[in-house]
Tab-separated table of C-alpha atoms in Angstrom:
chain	number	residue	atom	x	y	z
A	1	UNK	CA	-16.863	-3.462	15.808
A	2	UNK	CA	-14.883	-4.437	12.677
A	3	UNK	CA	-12.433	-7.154	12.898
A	4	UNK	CA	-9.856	-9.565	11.401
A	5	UNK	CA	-8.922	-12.898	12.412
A	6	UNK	CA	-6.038	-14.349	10.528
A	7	UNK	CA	-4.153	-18.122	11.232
A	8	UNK	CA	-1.477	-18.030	13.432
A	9	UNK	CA	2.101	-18.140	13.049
A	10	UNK	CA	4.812	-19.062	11.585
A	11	UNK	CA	4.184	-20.587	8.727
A	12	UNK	CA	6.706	-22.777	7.404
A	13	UNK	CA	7.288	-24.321	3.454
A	14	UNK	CA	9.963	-25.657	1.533
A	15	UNK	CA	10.718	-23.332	-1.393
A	16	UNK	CA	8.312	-24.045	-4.769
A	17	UNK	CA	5.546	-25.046	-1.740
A	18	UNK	CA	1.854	-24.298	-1.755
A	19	UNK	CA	1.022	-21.323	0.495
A	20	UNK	CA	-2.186	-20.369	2.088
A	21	UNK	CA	-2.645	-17.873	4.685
A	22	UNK	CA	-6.192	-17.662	6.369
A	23	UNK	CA	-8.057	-14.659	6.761
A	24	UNK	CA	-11.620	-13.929	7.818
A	25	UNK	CA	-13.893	-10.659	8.512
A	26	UNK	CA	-16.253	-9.259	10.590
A	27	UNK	CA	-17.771	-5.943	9.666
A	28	UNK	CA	-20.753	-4.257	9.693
A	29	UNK	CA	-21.019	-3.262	5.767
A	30	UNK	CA	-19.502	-3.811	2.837
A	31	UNK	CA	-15.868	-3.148	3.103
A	32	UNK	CA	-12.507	-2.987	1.213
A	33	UNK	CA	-9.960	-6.252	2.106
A	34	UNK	CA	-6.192	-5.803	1.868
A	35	UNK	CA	-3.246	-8.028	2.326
A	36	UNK	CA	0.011	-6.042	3.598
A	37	UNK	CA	3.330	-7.357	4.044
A	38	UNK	CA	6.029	-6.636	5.793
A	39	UNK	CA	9.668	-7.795	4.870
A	40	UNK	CA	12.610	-7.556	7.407
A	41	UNK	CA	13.976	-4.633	7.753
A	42	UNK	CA	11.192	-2.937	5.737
A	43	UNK	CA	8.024	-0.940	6.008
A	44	UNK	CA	4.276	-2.074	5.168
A	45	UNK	CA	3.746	-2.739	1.659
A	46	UNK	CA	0.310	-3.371	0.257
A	47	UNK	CA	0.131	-6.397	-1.416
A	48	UNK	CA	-3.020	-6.747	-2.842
A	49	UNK	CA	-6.266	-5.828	-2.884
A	50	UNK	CA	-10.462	-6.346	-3.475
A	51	UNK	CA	-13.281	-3.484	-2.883
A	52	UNK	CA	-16.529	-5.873	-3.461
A	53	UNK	CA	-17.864	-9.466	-3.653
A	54	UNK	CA	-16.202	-11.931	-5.697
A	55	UNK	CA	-13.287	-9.885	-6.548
A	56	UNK	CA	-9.768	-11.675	-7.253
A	57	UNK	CA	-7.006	-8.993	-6.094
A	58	UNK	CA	-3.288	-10.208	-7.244
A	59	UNK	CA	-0.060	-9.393	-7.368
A	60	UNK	CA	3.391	-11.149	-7.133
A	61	UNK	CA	1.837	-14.614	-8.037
A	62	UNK	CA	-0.051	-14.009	-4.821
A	63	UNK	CA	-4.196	-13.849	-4.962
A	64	UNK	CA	-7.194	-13.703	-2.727
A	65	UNK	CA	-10.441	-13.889	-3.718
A	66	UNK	CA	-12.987	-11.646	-1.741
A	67	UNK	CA	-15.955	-14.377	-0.209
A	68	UNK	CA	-19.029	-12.815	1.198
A	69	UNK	CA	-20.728	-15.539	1.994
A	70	UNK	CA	-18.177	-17.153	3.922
A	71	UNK	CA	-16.844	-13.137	4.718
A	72	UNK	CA	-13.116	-14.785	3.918
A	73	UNK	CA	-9.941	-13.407	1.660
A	74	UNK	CA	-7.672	-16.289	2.211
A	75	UNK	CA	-3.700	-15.542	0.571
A	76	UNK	CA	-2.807	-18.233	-1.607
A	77	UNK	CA	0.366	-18.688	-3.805
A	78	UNK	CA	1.283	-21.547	-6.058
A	79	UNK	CA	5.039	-21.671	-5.428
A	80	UNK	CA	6.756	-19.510	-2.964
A	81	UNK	CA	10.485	-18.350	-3.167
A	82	UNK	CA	12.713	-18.095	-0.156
A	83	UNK	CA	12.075	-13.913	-1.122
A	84	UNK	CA	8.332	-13.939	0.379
A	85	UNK	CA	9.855	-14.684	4.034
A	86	UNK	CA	8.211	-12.041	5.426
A	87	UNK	CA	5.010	-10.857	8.159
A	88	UNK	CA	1.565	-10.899	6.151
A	89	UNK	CA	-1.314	-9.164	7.345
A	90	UNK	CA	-5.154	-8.876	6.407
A	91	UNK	CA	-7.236	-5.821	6.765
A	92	UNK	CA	-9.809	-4.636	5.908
A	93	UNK	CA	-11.612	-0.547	6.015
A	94	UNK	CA	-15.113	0.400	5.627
A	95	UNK	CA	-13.521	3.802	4.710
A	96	UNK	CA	-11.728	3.479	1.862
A	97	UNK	CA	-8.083	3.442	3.172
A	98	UNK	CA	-8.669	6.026	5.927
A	99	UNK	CA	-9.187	3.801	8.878
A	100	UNK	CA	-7.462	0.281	7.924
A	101	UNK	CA	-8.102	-3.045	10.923
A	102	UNK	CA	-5.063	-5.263	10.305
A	103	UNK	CA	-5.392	-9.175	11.843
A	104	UNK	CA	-2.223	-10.013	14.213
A	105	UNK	CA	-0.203	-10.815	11.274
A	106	UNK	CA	1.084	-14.675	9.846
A	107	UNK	CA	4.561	-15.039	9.825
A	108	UNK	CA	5.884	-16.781	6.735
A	109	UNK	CA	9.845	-18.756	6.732
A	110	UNK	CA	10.716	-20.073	3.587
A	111	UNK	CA	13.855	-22.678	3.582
A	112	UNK	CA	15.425	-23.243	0.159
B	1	UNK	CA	13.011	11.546	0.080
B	2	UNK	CA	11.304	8.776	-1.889
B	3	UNK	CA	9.595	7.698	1.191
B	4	UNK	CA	8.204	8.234	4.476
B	5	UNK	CA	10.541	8.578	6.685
B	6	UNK	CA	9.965	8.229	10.713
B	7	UNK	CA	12.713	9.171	13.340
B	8	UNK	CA	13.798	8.345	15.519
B	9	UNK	CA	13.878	4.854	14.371
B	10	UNK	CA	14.259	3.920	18.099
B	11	UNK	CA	13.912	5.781	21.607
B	12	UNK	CA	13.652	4.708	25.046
B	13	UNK	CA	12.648	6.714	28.046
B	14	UNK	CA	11.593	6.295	31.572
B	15	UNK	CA	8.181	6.268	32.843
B	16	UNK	CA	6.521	9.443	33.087
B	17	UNK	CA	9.204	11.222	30.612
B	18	UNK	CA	7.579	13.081	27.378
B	19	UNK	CA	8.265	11.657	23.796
B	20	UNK	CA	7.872	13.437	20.520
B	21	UNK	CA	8.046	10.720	17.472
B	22	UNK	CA	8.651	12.728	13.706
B	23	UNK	CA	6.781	11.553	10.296
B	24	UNK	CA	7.891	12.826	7.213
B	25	UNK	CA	5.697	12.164	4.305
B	26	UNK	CA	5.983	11.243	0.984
B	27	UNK	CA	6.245	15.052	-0.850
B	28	UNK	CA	2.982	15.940	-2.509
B	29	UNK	CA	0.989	13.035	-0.096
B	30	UNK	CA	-2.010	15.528	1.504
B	31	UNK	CA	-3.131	12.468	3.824
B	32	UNK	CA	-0.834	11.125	6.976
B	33	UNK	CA	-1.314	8.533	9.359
B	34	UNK	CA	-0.624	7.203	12.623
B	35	UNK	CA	-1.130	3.636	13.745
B	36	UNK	CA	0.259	1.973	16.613
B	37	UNK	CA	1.757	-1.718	16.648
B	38	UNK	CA	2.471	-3.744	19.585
B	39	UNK	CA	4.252	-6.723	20.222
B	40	UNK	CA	2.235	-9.373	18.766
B	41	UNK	CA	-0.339	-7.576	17.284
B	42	UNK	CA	-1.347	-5.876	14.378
B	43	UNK	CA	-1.166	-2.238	13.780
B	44	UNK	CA	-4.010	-0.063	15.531
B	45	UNK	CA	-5.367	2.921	13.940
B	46	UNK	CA	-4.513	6.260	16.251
B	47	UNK	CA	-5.250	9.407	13.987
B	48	UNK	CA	-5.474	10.861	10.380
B	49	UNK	CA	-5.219	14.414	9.019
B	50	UNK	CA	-6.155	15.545	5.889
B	51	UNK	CA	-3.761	18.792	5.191
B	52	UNK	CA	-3.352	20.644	8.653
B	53	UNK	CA	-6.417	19.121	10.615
B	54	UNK	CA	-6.837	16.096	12.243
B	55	UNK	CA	-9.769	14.531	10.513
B	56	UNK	CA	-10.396	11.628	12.487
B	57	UNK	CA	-8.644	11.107	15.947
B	58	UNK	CA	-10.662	8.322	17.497
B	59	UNK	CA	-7.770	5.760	17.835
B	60	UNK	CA	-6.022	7.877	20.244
B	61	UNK	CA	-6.223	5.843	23.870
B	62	UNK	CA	-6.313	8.603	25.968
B	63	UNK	CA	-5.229	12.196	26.609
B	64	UNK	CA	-1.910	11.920	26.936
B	65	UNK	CA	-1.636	11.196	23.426
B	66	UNK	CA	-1.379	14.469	20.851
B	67	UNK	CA	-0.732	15.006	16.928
B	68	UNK	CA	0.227	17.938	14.982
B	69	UNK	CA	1.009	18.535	11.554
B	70	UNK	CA	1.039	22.383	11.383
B	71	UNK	CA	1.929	23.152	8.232
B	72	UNK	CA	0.897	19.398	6.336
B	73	UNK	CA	3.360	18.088	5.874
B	74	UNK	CA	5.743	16.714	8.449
B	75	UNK	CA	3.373	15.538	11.643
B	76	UNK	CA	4.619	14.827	15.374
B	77	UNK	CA	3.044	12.520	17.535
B	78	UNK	CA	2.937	13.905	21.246
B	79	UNK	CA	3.374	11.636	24.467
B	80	UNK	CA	2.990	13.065	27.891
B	81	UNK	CA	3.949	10.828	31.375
B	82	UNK	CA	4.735	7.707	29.143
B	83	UNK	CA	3.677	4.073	30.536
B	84	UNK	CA	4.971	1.031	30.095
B	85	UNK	CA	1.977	0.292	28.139
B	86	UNK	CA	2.598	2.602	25.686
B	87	UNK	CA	5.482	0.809	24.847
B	88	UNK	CA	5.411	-0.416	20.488
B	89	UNK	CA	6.196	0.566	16.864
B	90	UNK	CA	4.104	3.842	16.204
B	91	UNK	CA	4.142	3.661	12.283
B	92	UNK	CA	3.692	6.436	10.128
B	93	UNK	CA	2.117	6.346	6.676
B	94	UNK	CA	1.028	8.875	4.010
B	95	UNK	CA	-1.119	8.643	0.621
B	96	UNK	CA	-1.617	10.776	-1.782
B	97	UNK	CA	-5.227	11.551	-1.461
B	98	UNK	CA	-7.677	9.699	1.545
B	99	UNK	CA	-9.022	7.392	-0.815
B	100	UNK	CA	-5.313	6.076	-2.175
B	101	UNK	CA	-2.898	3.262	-1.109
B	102	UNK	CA	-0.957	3.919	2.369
B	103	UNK	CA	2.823	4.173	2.074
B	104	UNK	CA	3.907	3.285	5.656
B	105	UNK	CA	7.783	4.035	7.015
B	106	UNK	CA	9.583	1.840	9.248
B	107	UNK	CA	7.889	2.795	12.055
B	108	UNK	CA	9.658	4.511	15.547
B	109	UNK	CA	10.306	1.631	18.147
B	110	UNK	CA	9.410	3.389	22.085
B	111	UNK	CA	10.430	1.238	24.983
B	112	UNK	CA	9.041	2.764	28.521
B	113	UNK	CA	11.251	1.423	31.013
């Protein structure tokens, strides 16, 4: 079946730091890829997104860039802030959003 | 409310007790759905309905486990003779149509002693 297998955590950076948060797929078709988070104290937010090949999703100076060929959407962010501490997780859905499978989740601590 | 709301926000029984855990949706959202998140992991799909019915229910482990959402809108999720194993966050979510971003609440933390 479908699945996500994201780097383990925590992740830890100095404030203004280069993130990157691994994520790779495996799936039978062509599916959607999300990143949620998941702030303390705080429901699942989607973060971003990407429905085919070669698309860049972004959002709050975070991207990911949907790779087929190496079936990857790896979170990346130039400078973090002490304000993206939080869970992040990858999924992906060959449904649309119906049915979502999330990776275990990367926790991210960011010291000022 | 401006969001979905899940209660209650924590509840612990003994084995082999019954547990009802509440969603409230967004108002207006026609989709709702229930994942389940244990320690560690990430969350696990359990069930979707589209309006009243259950559209898809194939996450659900077993037969103890039961959903409802009778008039779509609010939706209960069912546990009969709880396990220790069933212990996690059950997280509810809600979109507006099945093809639109998930709005997730805070989820209902069960402990099964």
């Amino acid at each position: 079946g479908d699945s996500v297998t994201q780097m383990e955590g925590p992740v830890t950076l100095s404030e203004e730091a280069f993130l990157t948060i691994n994520c790779t797929y495996t799936a039978t078709g062509y599916p959607s890829l999300f990143w949620y988070v998941q702030y303390p104290g705080e429901g699942l937010q989607l973060l971003l997104k990407a429905t085919k090949a070669d698309d860049k999703g972004s959002n709050k100076g975070f991207e990911a860039t949907y790779r087929k060929e190496t079936t990857s959407f790896h979170l990346e962010k130039g400078s973090v802030q002490v304000s993206d501490s939080a869970v992040y997780f990858c999924a992906l859905s060959d449904t649309g959003f119906q049915k979502l499978v999330f990776g275990t989740g990367t926790r991210l601590l960011v010291s000022p | 409310g401006a969001g979905v709301s899940q209660t209650p926000s924590n509840k612990v029984t003994e084995k082999g007790k019954y547990v009802e855990l509440r969603c409230d949706p967004i108002s207006g959202h026609t989709a709702l759905y229930w994942y389940r998140q244990s320690l560690g992991q990430g969350p696990e799909f359990l069930i979707y309905f589209q309006g009243t019915g259950a559209a898809d229910d194939s996450g659900l482990p077993n037969d103890r486990f039961f959903a409802v959402r009778p008039e779509g809108s609010v939706s209960t999720l069912k546990i009969q003779r709880t396990e220790r194993g069933d212990s996690a966050v059950y997280l509810c979510a809600s979109s507006y149509t099945t093809r639109g971003e998930l709005f997730f609440g805070e989820g209902s933390r069960l402990t099964v002693l």
